[in-house]
Amino acid sequence: MKHPKIPLAQTVIQLCKAKGIKHIIISPGSRSAPLTIGFTNNPFFKCYSIVDERCAAFFALGIAQQLQEPTAVVCTSGSALLNYYPAVAEAFYSDVPLVVLSADRPKHLIGVGDGQTINQKNVFKNHILYSANLKLDLDEKVEVEEELPIFKNLENKLETLLGLKQGIQDFNETEINKAINIAFSKSGPVHVNIPFDEPLYDMVDDLSVNPKSISAENKPLEIEDSILESCINDWNAASKKMVLVGVNQPNDIEQQWLDILAKDDSVIVFTETTSNLHHNEFFPSIDKIIAPLKDEDFKNLQPEILLTFGGLIVSKKIKAFLRKHKPKQHWHIDFNKANDTFFSLSQWIKTTPNYFFSKFLSEVKTEESDYKPNWNTVKSLRNNKHNTYLKAIDFSDLKAFEIILNNIPNHTILQLGNSSTVRYAQLFDLDKTLKVFCNRGTSGIDGSTSTAIGCAVANTKQTTLISGDLSFIYDSNALWNNYIPNHFRIIIINNQGGGIFRILPGQKNTENFDRYFETKHQLTAEHLCKMYGFEYESVSNVSDLKNSLNSFYSESDQPKLLEIFTPKNLNDEVLLHYFKSI
């Protein structure tokens, strides 16, 4: 097996293997050649070549999101690294393990006008769990006195040089171990910046270094007795408790804890599409339930205790409600962080939800209360009005989502684009066998397609992406990818612009609005599908959409894309009237 000659490259590659980082996404470049040579010549690694670094990083994020283990991205020096930033930020806020391996120029070639060179040290400092800035290897053939003047007057030059080399090797091993261990233990992005000097392409048959892999320390699953006792007493004394779940991995919470929460009439459990939690007694489709409420209703819904876990919340309406009608206490369960989303955080419980519930729910009382029964009545009323309204409306975004979401095959994966897409999906109760994902860390439109493709590559299950037209076009380089499986499906809702801006307050139907907010266009995905080998179909009415979906998910020799054209001047009216009607 061939290896890069440079010991530092060997060290990085061996430690990635030792820690089980198998998926390596490589963007082409010369300075990163030692890493590319090492990873691609080692059969342990599954390597992918993706030219666009922004797409490559989101593709890696999609794989890591599914496997819940770190994937690595490899790039050359210069602005290539900066293109990783959107995905790094998403991984940071969504707790997705991502290892960035960037090649760099040696220190003496930075800031002297060399091409493809920027200040890469700590470049992600505001959105990274750890930055490891490695040191350049010392070559055995280095002219010591010329390159390192400090040696000029030393007697034992060789001995000192060997000691310095070993010190650099020890430093690099420690930093690489620390970075990768943090990616595992804290589940987030880390950056390893790796300086290489030329020659970059030399290879050897045998390894010259044998780095030591240091195991990560496992956090103990524990809660202080005083905190647990306080939570139990306060919970038992409260008559209105609300559990609100953000982004959550499928099958992450044990069903026995959900069943206990569901039996308590003093507890309301609000879930979102991205929560991946289901129970007949829970309250999905939050906006559908609370959007029509008046101030007196909100006061009746206001909880004494709010318990949250999972990632970020999509619903603006629940955030506005809980910020105005604050709970007396807000507890958040998470190992790594607790956002004070509702400006009332009183307890950060630093453990996992499963462990907390195992200690907590066996000690709390189930209360008789009219809190949940009253809101069950509201939920039933809203669902009836929801169904009645959908039967009466013309073809539009809302109608299209109803048909699409009713036809997603069970036991498959659904990836949602941001902006309008995820918010429309929030209005519907999805089948409990679906696994739903969305890049809600930064809520950007910039990498949804790339993430969904990475997800599809990491799974044998069929994956469907639903995306808006702007989001899809923005990330169209995602299709420049040789690994897209034939079972991958894309559905684009094309309303000829940023339809969400027509729902938000603003002066619609003006030239300024059309150009700078909605950004009207007449683009379609048809020619992109021809270029990248997708089977393409378009529809613009209910009957054609239903007919197309009958065969859309059948087996094929190509991935498929369905583009749905909806009336942009009607969509906002339909949605705004929806909230009035329910």
mmCIF file with all atom_site columns, N, CA and C in Angstrom, residues 193-219:
data_model
loop_
_atom_site.group_PDB
_atom_site.id
_atom_site.type_symbol
_atom_site.label_atom_id
_atom_site.label_alt_id
_atom_site.label_comp_id
_atom_site.label_asym_id
_atom_site.label_entity_id
_atom_site.label_seq_id
_atom_site.pdbx_PDB_ins_code
_atom_site.Cartn_x
_atom_site.Cartn_y
_atom_site.Cartn_z
_atom_site.occupancy
_atom_site.B_iso_or_equiv
_atom_site.pdbx_formal_charge
_atom_site.auth_seq_id
_atom_site.auth_comp_id
_atom_site.auth_asym_id
_atom_site.auth_atom_id
_atom_site.pdbx_PDB_model_num
ATOM 1  N N  . ASN A 1 193 ? -5.853  22.164 11.055 1.00 0.00 ? 193 ASN A N  1
ATOM 2  C CA . ASN A 1 193 ? -5.129  22.876 10.001 1.00 0.00 ? 193 ASN A CA 1
ATOM 3  C C  . ASN A 1 193 ? -3.719  22.298 9.890  1.00 0.00 ? 193 ASN A C  1
ATOM 4  N N  . ILE A 1 194 ? -3.341  21.883 8.659  1.00 0.00 ? 194 ILE A N  1
ATOM 5  C CA . ILE A 1 194 ? -2.167  21.018 8.496  1.00 0.00 ? 194 ILE A CA 1
ATOM 6  C C  . ILE A 1 194 ? -1.197  21.642 7.486  1.00 0.00 ? 194 ILE A C  1
ATOM 7  N N  . PRO A 1 195 ? -0.066  22.170 7.943  1.00 0.00 ? 195 PRO A N  1
ATOM 8  C CA . PRO A 1 195 ? 0.898   22.769 7.017  1.00 0.00 ? 195 PRO A CA 1
ATOM 9  C C  . PRO A 1 195 ? 1.764   21.714 6.327  1.00 0.00 ? 195 PRO A C  1
ATOM 10 N N  . PHE A 1 196 ? 1.897   21.843 5.015  1.00 0.00 ? 196 PHE A N  1
ATOM 11 C CA . PHE A 1 196 ? 2.749   20.948 4.234  1.00 0.00 ? 196 PHE A CA 1
ATOM 12 C C  . PHE A 1 196 ? 3.716   21.772 3.398  1.00 0.00 ? 196 PHE A C  1
ATOM 13 N N  . ASP A 1 197 ? 4.937   21.308 3.330  1.00 0.00 ? 197 ASP A N  1
ATOM 14 C CA . ASP A 1 197 ? 5.929   21.915 2.445  1.00 0.00 ? 197 ASP A CA 1
ATOM 15 C C  . ASP A 1 197 ? 6.170   20.976 1.269  1.00 0.00 ? 197 ASP A C  1
ATOM 16 N N  . GLU A 1 198 ? 6.622   21.531 0.169  1.00 0.00 ? 198 GLU A N  1
ATOM 17 C CA . GLU A 1 198 ? 6.914   20.715 -1.004 1.00 0.00 ? 198 GLU A CA 1
ATOM 18 C C  . GLU A 1 198 ? 8.202   19.911 -0.773 1.00 0.00 ? 198 GLU A C  1
ATOM 19 N N  . PRO A 1 199 ? 8.347   18.748 -1.443 1.00 0.00 ? 199 PRO A N  1
ATOM 20 C CA . PRO A 1 199 ? 7.456   18.142 -2.433 1.00 0.00 ? 199 PRO A CA 1
ATOM 21 C C  . PRO A 1 199 ? 6.223   17.509 -1.780 1.00 0.00 ? 199 PRO A C  1
ATOM 22 N N  . LEU A 1 200 ? 5.099   17.553 -2.498 1.00 0.00 ? 200 LEU A N  1
ATOM 23 C CA . LEU A 1 200 ? 3.822   17.135 -1.937 1.00 0.00 ? 200 LEU A CA 1
ATOM 24 C C  . LEU A 1 200 ? 3.371   15.753 -2.419 1.00 0.00 ? 200 LEU A C  1
ATOM 25 N N  . TYR A 1 201 ? 3.919   15.282 -3.524 1.00 0.00 ? 201 TYR A N  1
ATOM 26 C CA . TYR A 1 201 ? 3.382   14.081 -4.168 1.00 0.00 ? 201 TYR A CA 1
ATOM 27 C C  . TYR A 1 201 ? 4.241   12.832 -3.944 1.00 0.00 ? 201 TYR A C  1
ATOM 28 N N  . ASP A 1 202 ? 5.325   12.941 -3.198 1.00 0.00 ? 202 ASP A N  1
ATOM 29 C CA . ASP A 1 202 ? 6.194   11.782 -2.986 1.00 0.00 ? 202 ASP A CA 1
ATOM 30 C C  . ASP A 1 202 ? 5.478   10.720 -2.156 1.00 0.00 ? 202 ASP A C  1
ATOM 31 N N  . MET A 1 203 ? 5.714   9.459  -2.534 1.00 0.00 ? 203 MET A N  1
ATOM 32 C CA . MET A 1 203 ? 5.075   8.337  -1.830 1.00 0.00 ? 203 MET A CA 1
ATOM 33 C C  . MET A 1 203 ? 6.125   7.333  -1.370 1.00 0.00 ? 203 MET A C  1
ATOM 34 N N  . VAL A 1 204 ? 5.766   6.576  -0.342 1.00 0.00 ? 204 VAL A N  1
ATOM 35 C CA . VAL A 1 204 ? 6.636   5.524  0.187  1.00 0.00 ? 204 VAL A CA 1
ATOM 36 C C  . VAL A 1 204 ? 5.799   4.271  0.431  1.00 0.00 ? 204 VAL A C  1
ATOM 37 N N  . ASP A 1 205 ? 6.494   3.136  0.561  1.00 0.00 ? 205 ASP A N  1
ATOM 38 C CA . ASP A 1 205 ? 5.796   1.869  0.807  1.00 0.00 ? 205 ASP A CA 1
ATOM 39 C C  . ASP A 1 205 ? 5.590   1.592  2.291  1.00 0.00 ? 205 ASP A C  1
ATOM 40 N N  . ASP A 1 206 ? 6.401   2.204  3.120  1.00 0.00 ? 206 ASP A N  1
ATOM 41 C CA . ASP A 1 206 ? 6.333   1.925  4.561  1.00 0.00 ? 206 ASP A CA 1
ATOM 42 C C  . ASP A 1 206 ? 6.108   3.218  5.340  1.00 0.00 ? 206 ASP A C  1
ATOM 43 N N  . LEU A 1 207 ? 5.381   3.080  6.446  1.00 0.00 ? 207 LEU A N  1
ATOM 44 C CA . LEU A 1 207 ? 5.121   4.223  7.319  1.00 0.00 ? 207 LEU A CA 1
ATOM 45 C C  . LEU A 1 207 ? 6.365   4.565  8.129  1.00 0.00 ? 207 LEU A C  1
ATOM 46 N N  . SER A 1 208 ? 6.578   5.846  8.350  1.00 0.00 ? 208 SER A N  1
ATOM 47 C CA . SER A 1 208 ? 7.725   6.283  9.145  1.00 0.00 ? 208 SER A CA 1
ATOM 48 C C  . SER A 1 208 ? 7.334   6.702  10.553 1.00 0.00 ? 208 SER A C  1
ATOM 49 N N  . VAL A 1 209 ? 6.050   6.785  10.842 1.00 0.00 ? 209 VAL A N  1
ATOM 50 C CA . VAL A 1 209 ? 5.588   7.161  12.183 1.00 0.00 ? 209 VAL A CA 1
ATOM 51 C C  . VAL A 1 209 ? 4.497   6.194  12.624 1.00 0.00 ? 209 VAL A C  1
ATOM 52 N N  . ASN A 1 210 ? 4.332   6.067  13.919 1.00 0.00 ? 210 ASN A N  1
ATOM 53 C CA . ASN A 1 210 ? 3.313   5.188  14.499 1.00 0.00 ? 210 ASN A CA 1
ATOM 54 C C  . ASN A 1 210 ? 2.615   5.949  15.622 1.00 0.00 ? 210 ASN A C  1
ATOM 55 N N  . PRO A 1 211 ? 1.688   6.846  15.267 1.00 0.00 ? 211 PRO A N  1
ATOM 56 C CA . PRO A 1 211 ? 1.076   7.715  16.285 1.00 0.00 ? 211 PRO A CA 1
ATOM 57 C C  . PRO A 1 211 ? 0.190   6.939  17.251 1.00 0.00 ? 211 PRO A C  1
ATOM 58 N N  . LYS A 1 212 ? 0.117   7.452  18.452 1.00 0.00 ? 212 LYS A N  1
ATOM 59 C CA . LYS A 1 212 ? -0.688  6.830  19.501 1.00 0.00 ? 212 LYS A CA 1
ATOM 60 C C  . LYS A 1 212 ? -2.095  7.423  19.498 1.00 0.00 ? 212 LYS A C  1
ATOM 61 N N  . SER A 1 213 ? -3.090  6.543  19.459 1.00 0.00 ? 213 SER A N  1
ATOM 62 C CA . SER A 1 213 ? -4.485  6.988  19.537 1.00 0.00 ? 213 SER A CA 1
ATOM 63 C C  . SER A 1 213 ? -4.915  7.059  20.998 1.00 0.00 ? 213 SER A C  1
ATOM 64 N N  . ILE A 1 214 ? -5.337  8.227  21.415 1.00 0.00 ? 214 ILE A N  1
ATOM 65 C CA . ILE A 1 214 ? -5.774  8.453  22.801 1.00 0.00 ? 214 ILE A CA 1
ATOM 66 C C  . ILE A 1 214 ? -7.301  8.426  22.833 1.00 0.00 ? 214 ILE A C  1
ATOM 67 N N  . SER A 1 215 ? -7.861  7.593  23.677 1.00 0.00 ? 215 SER A N  1
ATOM 68 C CA . SER A 1 215 ? -9.318  7.447  23.754 1.00 0.00 ? 215 SER A CA 1
ATOM 69 C C  . SER A 1 215 ? -9.964  8.675  24.377 1.00 0.00 ? 215 SER A C  1
ATOM 70 N N  . ALA A 1 216 ? -11.175 8.957  23.912 1.00 0.00 ? 216 ALA A N  1
ATOM 71 C CA . ALA A 1 216 ? -11.939 10.072 24.480 1.00 0.00 ? 216 ALA A CA 1
ATOM 72 C C  . ALA A 1 216 ? -12.507 9.660  25.835 1.00 0.00 ? 216 ALA A C  1
ATOM 73 N N  . GLU A 1 217 ? -12.627 10.623 26.715 1.00 0.00 ? 217 GLU A N  1
ATOM 74 C CA . GLU A 1 217 ? -13.244 10.365 28.018 1.00 0.00 ? 217 GLU A CA 1
ATOM 75 C C  . GLU A 1 217 ? -14.760 10.408 27.877 1.00 0.00 ? 217 GLU A C  1
ATOM 76 N N  . ASN A 1 218 ? -15.424 9.399  28.403 1.00 0.00 ? 218 ASN A N  1
ATOM 77 C CA . ASN A 1 218 ? -16.885 9.363  28.363 1.00 0.00 ? 218 ASN A CA 1
ATOM 78 C C  . ASN A 1 218 ? -17.464 10.139 29.535 1.00 0.00 ? 218 ASN A C  1
ATOM 79 N N  . LYS A 1 219 ? -18.449 10.973 29.223 1.00 0.00 ? 219 LYS A N  1
ATOM 80 C CA . LYS A 1 219 ? -19.101 11.727 30.292 1.00 0.00 ? 219 LYS A CA 1
ATOM 81 C C  . LYS A 1 219 ? -20.003 10.804 31.105 1.00 0.00 ? 219 LYS A C  1
#
